[in-house]
Tab-separated table of C-alpha atoms and ligand atoms in Angstrom:
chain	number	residue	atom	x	y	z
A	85	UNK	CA	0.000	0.000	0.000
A	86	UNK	CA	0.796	3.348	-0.726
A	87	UNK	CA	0.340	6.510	1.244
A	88	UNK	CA	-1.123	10.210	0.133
A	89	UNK	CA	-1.220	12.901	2.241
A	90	UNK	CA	-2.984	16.228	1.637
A	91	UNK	CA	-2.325	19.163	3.642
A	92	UNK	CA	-4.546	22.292	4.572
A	93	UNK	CA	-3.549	24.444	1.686
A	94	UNK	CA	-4.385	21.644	-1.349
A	95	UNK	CA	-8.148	22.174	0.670
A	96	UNK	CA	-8.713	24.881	1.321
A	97	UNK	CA	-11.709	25.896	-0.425
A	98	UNK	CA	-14.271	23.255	-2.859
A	99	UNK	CA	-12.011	23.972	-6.013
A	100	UNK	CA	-9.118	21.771	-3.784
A	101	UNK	CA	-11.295	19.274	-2.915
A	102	UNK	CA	-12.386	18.780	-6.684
A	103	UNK	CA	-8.346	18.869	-7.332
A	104	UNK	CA	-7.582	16.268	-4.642
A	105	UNK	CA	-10.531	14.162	-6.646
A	106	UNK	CA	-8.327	15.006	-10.019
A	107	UNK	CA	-5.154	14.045	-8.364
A	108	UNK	CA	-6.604	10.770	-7.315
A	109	UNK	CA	-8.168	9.982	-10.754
A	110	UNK	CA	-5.034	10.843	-12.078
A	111	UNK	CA	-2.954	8.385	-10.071
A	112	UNK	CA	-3.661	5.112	-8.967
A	113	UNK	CA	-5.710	5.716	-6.008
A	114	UNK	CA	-6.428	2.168	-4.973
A	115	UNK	CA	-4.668	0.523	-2.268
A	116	UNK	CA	-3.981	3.919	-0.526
A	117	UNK	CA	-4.488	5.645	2.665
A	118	UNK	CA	-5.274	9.202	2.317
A	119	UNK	CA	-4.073	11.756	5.399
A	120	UNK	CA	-5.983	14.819	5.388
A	121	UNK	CA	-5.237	18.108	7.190
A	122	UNK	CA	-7.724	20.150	8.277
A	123	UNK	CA	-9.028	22.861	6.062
A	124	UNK	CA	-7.239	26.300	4.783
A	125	UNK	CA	-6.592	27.776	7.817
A	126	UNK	CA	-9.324	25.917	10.486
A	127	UNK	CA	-6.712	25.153	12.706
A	128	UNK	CA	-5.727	28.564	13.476
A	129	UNK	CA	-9.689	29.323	13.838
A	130	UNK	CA	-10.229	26.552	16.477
A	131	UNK	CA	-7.217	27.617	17.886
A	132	UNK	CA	-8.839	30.875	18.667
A	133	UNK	CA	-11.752	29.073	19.712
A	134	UNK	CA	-10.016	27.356	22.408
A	135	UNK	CA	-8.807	31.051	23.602
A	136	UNK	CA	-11.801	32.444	23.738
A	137	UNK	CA	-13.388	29.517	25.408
A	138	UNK	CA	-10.607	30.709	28.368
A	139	UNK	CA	-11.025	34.262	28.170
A	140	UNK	CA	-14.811	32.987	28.841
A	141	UNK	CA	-15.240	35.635	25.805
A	142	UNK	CA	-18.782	36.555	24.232
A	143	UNK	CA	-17.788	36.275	20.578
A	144	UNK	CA	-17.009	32.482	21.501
A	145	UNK	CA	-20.303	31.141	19.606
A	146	UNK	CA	-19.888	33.396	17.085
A	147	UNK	CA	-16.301	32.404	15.801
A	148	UNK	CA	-17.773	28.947	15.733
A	149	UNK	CA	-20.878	29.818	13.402
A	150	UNK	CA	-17.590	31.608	11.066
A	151	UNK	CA	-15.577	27.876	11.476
A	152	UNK	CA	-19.201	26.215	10.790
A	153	UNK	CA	-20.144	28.502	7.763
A	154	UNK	CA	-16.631	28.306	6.111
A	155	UNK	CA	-17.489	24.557	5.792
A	156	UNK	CA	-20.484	24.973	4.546
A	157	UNK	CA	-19.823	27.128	2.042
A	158	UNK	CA	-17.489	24.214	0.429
A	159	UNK	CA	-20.165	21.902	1.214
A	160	UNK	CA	-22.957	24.050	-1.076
A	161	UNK	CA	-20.460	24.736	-3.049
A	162	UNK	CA	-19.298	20.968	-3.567
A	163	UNK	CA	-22.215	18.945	-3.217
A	164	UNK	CA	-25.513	21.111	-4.738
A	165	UNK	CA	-28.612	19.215	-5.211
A	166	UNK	CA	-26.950	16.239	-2.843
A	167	UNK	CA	-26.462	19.231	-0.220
A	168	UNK	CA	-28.807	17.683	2.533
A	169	UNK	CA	-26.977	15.118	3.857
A	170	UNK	CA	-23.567	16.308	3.516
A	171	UNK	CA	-24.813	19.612	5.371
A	172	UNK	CA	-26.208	17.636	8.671
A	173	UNK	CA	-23.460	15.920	8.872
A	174	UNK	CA	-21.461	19.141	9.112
A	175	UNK	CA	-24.097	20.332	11.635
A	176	UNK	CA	-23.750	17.243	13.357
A	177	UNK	CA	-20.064	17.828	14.246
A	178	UNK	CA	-20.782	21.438	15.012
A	179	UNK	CA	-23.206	20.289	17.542
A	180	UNK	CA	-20.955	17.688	19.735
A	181	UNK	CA	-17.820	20.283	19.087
A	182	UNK	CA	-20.316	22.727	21.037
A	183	UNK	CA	-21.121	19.677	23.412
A	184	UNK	CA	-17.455	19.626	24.357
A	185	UNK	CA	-17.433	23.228	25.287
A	186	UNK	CA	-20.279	22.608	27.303
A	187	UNK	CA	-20.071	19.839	29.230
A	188	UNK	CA	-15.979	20.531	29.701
A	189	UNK	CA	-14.685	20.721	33.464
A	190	UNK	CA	-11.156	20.922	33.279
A	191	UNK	CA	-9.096	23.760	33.155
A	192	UNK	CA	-5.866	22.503	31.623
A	193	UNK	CA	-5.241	24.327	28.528
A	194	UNK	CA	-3.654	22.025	26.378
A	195	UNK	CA	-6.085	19.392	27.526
A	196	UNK	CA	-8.936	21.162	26.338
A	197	UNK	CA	-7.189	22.483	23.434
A	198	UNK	CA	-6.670	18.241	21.628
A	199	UNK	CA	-10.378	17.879	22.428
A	200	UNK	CA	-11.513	21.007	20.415
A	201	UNK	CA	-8.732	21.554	17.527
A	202	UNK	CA	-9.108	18.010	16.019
A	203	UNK	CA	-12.449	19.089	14.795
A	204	UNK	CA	-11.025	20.493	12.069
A	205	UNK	CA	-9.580	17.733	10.754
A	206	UNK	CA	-12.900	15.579	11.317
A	207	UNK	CA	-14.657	18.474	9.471
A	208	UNK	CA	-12.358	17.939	6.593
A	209	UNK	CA	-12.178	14.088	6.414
A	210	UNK	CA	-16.099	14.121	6.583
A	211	UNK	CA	-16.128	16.349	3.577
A	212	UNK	CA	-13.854	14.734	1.762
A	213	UNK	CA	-14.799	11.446	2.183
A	214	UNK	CA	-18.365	11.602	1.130
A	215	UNK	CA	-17.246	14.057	-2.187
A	216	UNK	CA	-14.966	10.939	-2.669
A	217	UNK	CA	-17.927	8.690	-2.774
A	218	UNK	CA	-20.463	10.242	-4.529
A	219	UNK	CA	-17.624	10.645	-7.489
A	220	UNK	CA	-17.436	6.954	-7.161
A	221	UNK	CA	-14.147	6.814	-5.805
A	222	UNK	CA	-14.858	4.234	-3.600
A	223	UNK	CA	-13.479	4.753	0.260
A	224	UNK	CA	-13.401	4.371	3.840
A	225	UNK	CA	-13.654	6.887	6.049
A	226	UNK	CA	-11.361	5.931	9.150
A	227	UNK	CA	-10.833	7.157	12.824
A	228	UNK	CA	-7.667	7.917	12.999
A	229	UNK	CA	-7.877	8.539	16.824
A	230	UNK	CA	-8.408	4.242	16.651
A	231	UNK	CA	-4.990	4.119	14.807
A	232	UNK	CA	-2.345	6.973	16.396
A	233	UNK	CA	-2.048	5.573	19.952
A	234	UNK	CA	-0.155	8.213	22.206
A	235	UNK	CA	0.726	9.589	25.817
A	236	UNK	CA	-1.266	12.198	27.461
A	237	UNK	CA	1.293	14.775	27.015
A	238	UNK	CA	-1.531	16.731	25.588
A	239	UNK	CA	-0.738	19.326	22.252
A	240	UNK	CA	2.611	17.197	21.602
A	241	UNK	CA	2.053	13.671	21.836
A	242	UNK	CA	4.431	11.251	22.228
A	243	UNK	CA	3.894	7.678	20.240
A	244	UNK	CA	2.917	4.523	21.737
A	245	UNK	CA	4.333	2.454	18.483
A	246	UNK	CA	3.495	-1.071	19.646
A	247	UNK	CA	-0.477	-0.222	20.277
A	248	UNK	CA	-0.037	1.745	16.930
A	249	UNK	CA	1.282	-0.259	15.117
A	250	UNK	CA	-1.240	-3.140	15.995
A	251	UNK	CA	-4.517	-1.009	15.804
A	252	UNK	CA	-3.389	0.170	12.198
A	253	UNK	CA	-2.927	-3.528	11.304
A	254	UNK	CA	-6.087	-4.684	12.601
A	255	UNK	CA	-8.476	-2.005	10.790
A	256	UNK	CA	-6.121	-1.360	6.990
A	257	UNK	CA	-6.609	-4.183	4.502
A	258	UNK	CA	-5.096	-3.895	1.236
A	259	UNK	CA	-6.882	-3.238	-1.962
A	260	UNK	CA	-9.305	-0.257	-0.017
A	261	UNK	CA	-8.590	3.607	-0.050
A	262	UNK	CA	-8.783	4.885	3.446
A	263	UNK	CA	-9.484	8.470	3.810
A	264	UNK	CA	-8.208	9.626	7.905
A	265	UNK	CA	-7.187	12.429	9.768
A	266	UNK	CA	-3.471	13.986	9.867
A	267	UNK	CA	-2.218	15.413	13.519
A	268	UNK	CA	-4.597	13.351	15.619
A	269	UNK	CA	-4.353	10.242	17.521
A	270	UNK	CA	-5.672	9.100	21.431
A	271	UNK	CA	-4.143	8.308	24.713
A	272	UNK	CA	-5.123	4.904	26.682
A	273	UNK	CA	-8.275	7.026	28.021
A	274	UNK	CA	-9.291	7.512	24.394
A	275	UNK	CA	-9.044	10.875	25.331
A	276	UNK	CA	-7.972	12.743	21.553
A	277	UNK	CA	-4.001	14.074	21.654
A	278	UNK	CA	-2.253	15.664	18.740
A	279	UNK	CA	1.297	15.493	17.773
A	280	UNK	CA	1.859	18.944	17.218
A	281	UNK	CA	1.378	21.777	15.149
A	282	UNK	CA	1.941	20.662	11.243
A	283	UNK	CA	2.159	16.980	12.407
A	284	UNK	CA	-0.073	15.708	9.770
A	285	UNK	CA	3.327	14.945	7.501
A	286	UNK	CA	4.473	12.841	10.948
A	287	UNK	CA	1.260	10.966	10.750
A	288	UNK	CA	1.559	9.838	7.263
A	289	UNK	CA	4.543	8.691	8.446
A	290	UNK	CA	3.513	6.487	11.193
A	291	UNK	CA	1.146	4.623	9.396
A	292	UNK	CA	3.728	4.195	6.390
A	293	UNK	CA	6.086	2.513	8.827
A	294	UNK	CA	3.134	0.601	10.707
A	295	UNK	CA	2.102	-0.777	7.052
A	296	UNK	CA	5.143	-1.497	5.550
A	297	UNK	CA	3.740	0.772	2.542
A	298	UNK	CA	6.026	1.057	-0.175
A	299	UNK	CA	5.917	4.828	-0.500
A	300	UNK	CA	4.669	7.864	1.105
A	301	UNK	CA	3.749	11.244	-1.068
A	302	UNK	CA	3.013	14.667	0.405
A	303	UNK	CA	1.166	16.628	-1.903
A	304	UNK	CA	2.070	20.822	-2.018
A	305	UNK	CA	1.977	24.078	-2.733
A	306	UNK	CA	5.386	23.572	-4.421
A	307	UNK	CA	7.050	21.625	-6.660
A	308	UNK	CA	8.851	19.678	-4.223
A	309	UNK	CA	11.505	20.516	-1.522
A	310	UNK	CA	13.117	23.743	-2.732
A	311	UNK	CA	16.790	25.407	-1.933
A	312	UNK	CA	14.690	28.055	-0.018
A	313	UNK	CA	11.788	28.889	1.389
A	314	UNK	CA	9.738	30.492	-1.663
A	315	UNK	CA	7.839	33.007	0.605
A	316	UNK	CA	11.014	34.559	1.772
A	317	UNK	CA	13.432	33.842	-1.110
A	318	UNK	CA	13.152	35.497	-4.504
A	319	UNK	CA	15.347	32.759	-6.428
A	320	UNK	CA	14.550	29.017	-5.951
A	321	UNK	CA	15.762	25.459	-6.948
A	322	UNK	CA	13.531	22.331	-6.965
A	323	UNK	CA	16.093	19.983	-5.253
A	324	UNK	CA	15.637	16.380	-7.398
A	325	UNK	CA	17.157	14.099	-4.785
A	326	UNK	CA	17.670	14.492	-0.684
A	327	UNK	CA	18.842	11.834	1.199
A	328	UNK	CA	17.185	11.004	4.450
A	329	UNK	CA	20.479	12.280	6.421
A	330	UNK	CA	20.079	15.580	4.748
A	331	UNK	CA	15.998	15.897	5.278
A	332	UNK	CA	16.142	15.519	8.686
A	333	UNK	CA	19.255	18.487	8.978
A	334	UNK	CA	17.102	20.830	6.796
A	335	UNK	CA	13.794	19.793	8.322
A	336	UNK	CA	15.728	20.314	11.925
A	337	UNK	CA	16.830	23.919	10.927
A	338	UNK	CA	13.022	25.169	9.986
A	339	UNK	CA	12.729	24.172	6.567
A	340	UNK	CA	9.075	24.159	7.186
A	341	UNK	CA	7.818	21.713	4.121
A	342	UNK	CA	8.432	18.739	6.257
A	343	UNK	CA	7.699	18.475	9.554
A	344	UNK	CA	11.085	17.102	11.403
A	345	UNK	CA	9.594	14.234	12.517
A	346	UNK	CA	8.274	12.588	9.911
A	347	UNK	CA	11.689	11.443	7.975
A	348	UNK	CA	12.796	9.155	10.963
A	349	UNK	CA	10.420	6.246	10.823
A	350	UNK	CA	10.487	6.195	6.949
A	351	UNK	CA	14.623	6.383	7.056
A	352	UNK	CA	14.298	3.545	9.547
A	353	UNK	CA	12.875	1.064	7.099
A	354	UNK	CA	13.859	2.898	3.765
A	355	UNK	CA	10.278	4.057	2.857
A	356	UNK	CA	10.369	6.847	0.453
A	357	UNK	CA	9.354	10.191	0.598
A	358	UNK	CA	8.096	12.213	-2.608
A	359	UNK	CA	7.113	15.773	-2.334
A	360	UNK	CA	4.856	16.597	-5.562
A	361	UNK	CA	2.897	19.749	-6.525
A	362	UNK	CA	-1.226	19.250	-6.262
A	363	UNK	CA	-1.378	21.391	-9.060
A	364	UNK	CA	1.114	19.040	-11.644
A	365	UNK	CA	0.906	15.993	-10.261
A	366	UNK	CA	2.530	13.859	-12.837
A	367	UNK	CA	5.376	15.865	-12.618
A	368	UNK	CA	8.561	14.465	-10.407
A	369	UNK	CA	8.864	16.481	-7.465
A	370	UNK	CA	11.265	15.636	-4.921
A	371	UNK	CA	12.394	12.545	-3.491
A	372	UNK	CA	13.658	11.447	-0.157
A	373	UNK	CA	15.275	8.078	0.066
A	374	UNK	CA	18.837	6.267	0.223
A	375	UNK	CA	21.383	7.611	-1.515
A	376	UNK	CA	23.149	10.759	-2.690
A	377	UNK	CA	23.055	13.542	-0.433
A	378	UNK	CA	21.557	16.372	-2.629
A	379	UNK	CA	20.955	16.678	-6.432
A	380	UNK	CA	21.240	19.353	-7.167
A	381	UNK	CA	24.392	19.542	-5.069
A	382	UNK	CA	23.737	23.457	-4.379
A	383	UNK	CA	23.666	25.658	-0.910
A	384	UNK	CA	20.444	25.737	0.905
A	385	UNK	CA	18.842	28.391	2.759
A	386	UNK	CA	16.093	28.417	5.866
A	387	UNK	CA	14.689	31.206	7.476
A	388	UNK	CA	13.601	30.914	10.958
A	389	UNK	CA	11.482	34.374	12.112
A	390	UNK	CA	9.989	35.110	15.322
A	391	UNK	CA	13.540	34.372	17.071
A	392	UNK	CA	14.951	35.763	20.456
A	393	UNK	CA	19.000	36.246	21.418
A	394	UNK	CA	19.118	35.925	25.029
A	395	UNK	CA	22.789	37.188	26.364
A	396	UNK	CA	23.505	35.831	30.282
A	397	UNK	CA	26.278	37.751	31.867
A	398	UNK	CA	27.256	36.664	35.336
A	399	UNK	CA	26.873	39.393	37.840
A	400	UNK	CA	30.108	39.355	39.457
A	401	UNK	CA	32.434	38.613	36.357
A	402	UNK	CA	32.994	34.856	37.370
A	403	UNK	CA	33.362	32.763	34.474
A	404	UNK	CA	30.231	30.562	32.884
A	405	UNK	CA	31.395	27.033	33.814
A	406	UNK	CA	29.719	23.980	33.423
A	407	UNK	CA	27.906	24.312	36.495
A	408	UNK	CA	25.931	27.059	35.422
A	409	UNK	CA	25.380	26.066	31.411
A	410	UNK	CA	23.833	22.729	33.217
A	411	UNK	CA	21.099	25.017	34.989
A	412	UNK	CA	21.027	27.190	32.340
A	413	UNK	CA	19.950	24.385	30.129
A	414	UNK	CA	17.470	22.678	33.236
A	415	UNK	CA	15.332	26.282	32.872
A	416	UNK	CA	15.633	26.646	29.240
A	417	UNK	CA	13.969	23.216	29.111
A	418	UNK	CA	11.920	23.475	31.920
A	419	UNK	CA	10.047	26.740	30.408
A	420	UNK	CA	9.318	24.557	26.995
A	421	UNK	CA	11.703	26.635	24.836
A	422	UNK	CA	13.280	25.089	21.897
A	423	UNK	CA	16.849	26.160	22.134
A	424	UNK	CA	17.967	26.724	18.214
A	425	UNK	CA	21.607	28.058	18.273
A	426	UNK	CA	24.250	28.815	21.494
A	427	UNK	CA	27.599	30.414	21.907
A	428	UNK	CA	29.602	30.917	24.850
A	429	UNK	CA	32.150	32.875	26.019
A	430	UNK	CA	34.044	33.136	29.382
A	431	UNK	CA	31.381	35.616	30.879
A	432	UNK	CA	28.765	35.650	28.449
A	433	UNK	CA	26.302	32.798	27.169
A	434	UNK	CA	24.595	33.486	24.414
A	435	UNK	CA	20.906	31.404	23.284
A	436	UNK	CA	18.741	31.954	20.246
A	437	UNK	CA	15.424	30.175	20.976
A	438	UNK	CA	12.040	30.228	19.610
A	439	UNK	CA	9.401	30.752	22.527
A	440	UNK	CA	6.413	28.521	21.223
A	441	UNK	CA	4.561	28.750	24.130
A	442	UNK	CA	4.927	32.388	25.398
A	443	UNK	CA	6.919	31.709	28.511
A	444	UNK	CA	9.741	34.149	27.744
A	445	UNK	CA	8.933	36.297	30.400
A	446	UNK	CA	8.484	33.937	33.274
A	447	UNK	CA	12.246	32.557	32.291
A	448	UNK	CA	13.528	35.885	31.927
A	449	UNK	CA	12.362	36.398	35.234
A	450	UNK	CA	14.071	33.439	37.004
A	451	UNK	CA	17.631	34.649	34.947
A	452	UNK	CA	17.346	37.834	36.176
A	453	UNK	CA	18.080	36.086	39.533
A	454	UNK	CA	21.186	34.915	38.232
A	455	UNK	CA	22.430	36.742	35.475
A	456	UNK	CA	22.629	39.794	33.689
A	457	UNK	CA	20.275	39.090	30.788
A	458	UNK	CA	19.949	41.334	27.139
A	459	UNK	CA	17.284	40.129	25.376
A	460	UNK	CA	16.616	41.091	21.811
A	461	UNK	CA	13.505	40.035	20.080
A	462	UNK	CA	11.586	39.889	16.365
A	463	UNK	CA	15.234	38.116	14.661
A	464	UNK	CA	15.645	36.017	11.939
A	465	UNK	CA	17.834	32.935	11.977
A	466	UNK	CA	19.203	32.072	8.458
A	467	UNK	CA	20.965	29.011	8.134
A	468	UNK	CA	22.655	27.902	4.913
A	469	UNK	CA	23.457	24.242	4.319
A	470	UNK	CA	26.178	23.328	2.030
A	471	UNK	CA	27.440	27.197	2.144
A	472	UNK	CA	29.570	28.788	-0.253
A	473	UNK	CA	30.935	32.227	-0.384
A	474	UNK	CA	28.992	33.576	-3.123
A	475	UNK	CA	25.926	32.118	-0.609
A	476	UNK	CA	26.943	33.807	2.411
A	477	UNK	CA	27.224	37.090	0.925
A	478	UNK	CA	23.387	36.795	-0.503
A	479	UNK	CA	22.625	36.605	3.109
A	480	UNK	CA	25.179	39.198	4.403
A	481	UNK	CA	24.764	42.136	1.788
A	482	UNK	CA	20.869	42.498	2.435
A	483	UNK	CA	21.297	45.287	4.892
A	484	UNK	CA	20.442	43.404	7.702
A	485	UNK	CA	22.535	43.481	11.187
A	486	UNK	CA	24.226	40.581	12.154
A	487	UNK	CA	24.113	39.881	15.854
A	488	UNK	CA	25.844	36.565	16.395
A	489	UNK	CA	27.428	34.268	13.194
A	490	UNK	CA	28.054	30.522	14.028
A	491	UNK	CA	29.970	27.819	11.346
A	492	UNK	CA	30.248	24.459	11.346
A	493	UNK	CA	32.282	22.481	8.192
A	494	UNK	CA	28.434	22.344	6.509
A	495	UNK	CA	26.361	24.512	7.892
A	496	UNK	CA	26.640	28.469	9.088
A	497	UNK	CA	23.850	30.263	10.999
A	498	UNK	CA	23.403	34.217	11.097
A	499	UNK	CA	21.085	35.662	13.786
A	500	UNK	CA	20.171	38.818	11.984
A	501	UNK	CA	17.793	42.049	12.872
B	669	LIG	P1	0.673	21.835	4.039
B	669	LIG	O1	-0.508	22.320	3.298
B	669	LIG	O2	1.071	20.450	3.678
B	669	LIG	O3	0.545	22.040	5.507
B	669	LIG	P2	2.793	23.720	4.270
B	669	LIG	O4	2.230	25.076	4.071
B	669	LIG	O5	3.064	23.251	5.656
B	669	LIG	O6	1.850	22.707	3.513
B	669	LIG	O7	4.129	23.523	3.416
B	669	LIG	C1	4.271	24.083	2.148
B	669	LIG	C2	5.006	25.387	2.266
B	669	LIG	O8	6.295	25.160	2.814
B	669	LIG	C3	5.294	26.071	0.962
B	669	LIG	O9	4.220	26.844	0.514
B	669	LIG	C4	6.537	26.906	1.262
B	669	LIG	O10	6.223	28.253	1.522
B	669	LIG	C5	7.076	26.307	2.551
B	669	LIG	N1	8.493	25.919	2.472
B	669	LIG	C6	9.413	26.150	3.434
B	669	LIG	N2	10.598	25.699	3.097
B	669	LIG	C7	10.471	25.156	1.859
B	669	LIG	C8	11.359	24.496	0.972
B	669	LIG	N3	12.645	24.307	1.281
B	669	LIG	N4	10.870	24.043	-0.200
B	669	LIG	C9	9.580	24.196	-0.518
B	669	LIG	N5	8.677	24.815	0.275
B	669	LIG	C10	9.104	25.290	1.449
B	670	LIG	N1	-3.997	20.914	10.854
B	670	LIG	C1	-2.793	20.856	11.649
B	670	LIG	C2	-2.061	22.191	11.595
B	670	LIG	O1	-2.480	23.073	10.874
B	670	LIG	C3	-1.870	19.745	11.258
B	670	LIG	C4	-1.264	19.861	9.880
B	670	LIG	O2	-1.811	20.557	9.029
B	670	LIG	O3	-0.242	19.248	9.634
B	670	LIG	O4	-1.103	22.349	12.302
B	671	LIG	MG1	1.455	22.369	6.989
């Protein structure tokens, strides 16, 4: 078996849905399982949802009659004369989401948060299941919360393989198209966990390595994986050939097309990746398997944004030894921050990190006690892989400030203003 998976921006309105159908005709869609994202930009809307549930905020219902209209506007849109059914369903799943709200006791955030946000992804699986059908493309629509077994470590799940990989085994049988839900799975209370924002490529994954399946494709935007970021690079290359080895570096400096975890499984039993356009789909694309490193063999640029430098001094000029890099490391993990880039000197240690879940301040805070901190906020972190000189000047001669430069024999990193 094969796997597909679609992410929010191939559906994110009724003329993606009717592509996905097109991409499906076009290929061989039997013997598949189909991950699906949630729509456009739902996530972000139930997201918001989940705030203002918090906030105890007025405009609460309302933002969910905007998440429930935006679906059925593709559902008119899709489905015309059959609208009825299609549209009740849709109301259906409106109606328990709202449930949840109600009936919900517990004031953990990120608990709350995996019971309401995965309602976008059952919003879009509904959807595009039943458009599936009545286009006779025979499928079955499949829970994937009774596949992805996972910890309660609620909003970034951890696996449970062995369960996984059994209840994948017992529901797939070859021959059928599954359509399911990227980014969702449940812990051993059935309570619904996700695996992170964008995890829907690390969920494709998992049930490529729990299969066996012979190949995974992740349909885009883009032609395939590209030198650079296209939204913040003028000049791009579609990049023919990565090996795993060199996926998992680019995916583990931000190059957002892949999330980082989903190349590890795959690499583990040489499953390979393609990364095709939705919009040319018999063209090549990329792919990710054994072999040479990169073909092209060319430099390759990622953009992190939204980065902060933090700069410790020690109060009384004493030297940063181990002793202290140890704590420094025990808070920086303890306040959730992913720690992207560090340099030390003898009184200075300096972090870049990316503070996902707003608890800057509170470690700031507990520094303060410590050190002399600088903070600086809003950077960018460019990193160039396979860097040449003509590469690092592209970077250096675009007026920006560089604040800290770091090299390595393949890789440099600029933290720039
Ligand atoms: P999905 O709909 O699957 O969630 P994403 O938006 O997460 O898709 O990923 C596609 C986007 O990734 C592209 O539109 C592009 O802006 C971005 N991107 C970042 N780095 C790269 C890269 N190296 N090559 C191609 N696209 C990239
Ligand atoms: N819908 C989820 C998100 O937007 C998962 C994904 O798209 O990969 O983060
Ligand atoms: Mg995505």
């Amino acid at each position: 078996m094969k796997i597909f998976k679609f992410g929010g921006a191939s559906v994110k309105n009724a003329e993606g849905v009717r592509n996905l159908y097109k991409v499906l005709r076009k290929t061989d869609h039997k013997n598949t399982i189909i991950v699906v994202s949630a729509m456009g930009k739902t996530t972000n809307s139930l997201e918001k949802l989940v705030d203002l549930y918090f906030k105890k905020n007025e405009k609460l219902y309302e933002h969910l009659a905007e998440i429930e209209n935006f679906h059925q506007i593709i559902v008119k849109n899709l489905f015309g004369s059959k609208l009825s059914s299609v549209h009740t369903l849709i109301k259906n799943i409106i109606k328990e989401l709202k449930e949840v709200l109600k009936t919900n006791r517990s004031l953990d955030y990120s608990f709350v948060y995996d019971q309401v946000v995965p309602f976008g992804e059952i919003l879009s699986t509904t959807i595009i299941h039943k458009f599936l059908i009545s286009n006779q493309i025979e499928s079955v629509w499949l829970d994937a919360r009774t596949c992805i077994k996972t910890d309660s470590y609620y909003r970034n799940s951890n696996l449970n393989w062995n369960l996984t990989i059994e209840k994948i085994n017992s529901q797939i049988k070859s021959g059928n198209t599954y359509i399911t839900q990227g980014f969702i799975g449940s812990d051993l209370n059935n309570f619904t966990t996700t695996l992170g924002r964008e995890g829907s490529d690390y969920s494709a994954s998992i049930f490529a390595y729990a299969i066996n399946a012979c190949d995974v494709t992740i349909w885009k935007d883009v032609p395939g994986v590209l030198n650079a970021d296209p939204r913040y690079f003028s000049e791009t290359t579609l990049l023919h050939h990565v090996s795993y080895r060199e996926a998992i570096e680019l995916a583990f400096y931000g190059a957002s097309v892949i999330h980082p975890k989903t190349l590890q499984p795959l690499q583990r039993k040489e499953i390979p990746l393609y990364v095709k356009s939705f919009l040319n789909p018999m063209k090549n694309g990329t792919s990710i398997a054994k072999g040479k490193s990169l073909v092209p063999s060319i430099p390759c640029f990622i953009l992190k944004p939204n980065q902060t430098l933090l700069r410790l001094f020690s109060l009384d000029f004493s030297f940063i030894i181990e002793e202290n890099i140890s704590d420094i490391f025990k808070l920086l993990h303890l306040y959730q921050m992913r720690v992207e880039l560090i340099q030390n000197s003898a009184i200075s240690f300096s972090v870049c990190i990316s503070d996902k879940y707003d608890r800057l301040n509170e470690l700031v805070a507990k520094f303060q006690s410590k050190y002399n901190v600088e903070i600086t906020n809003n950077l960018n972190l460019y990193t160039i892989r396979h860097f040449d000189q003509n590469a690092i000047d592209k970077i250096k001669n675009n007026g920006k400030k560089i604040l800290l430069e770091q090299r390595t024999q393949n890789t440099v990193q600029f933290i720039a203003d």
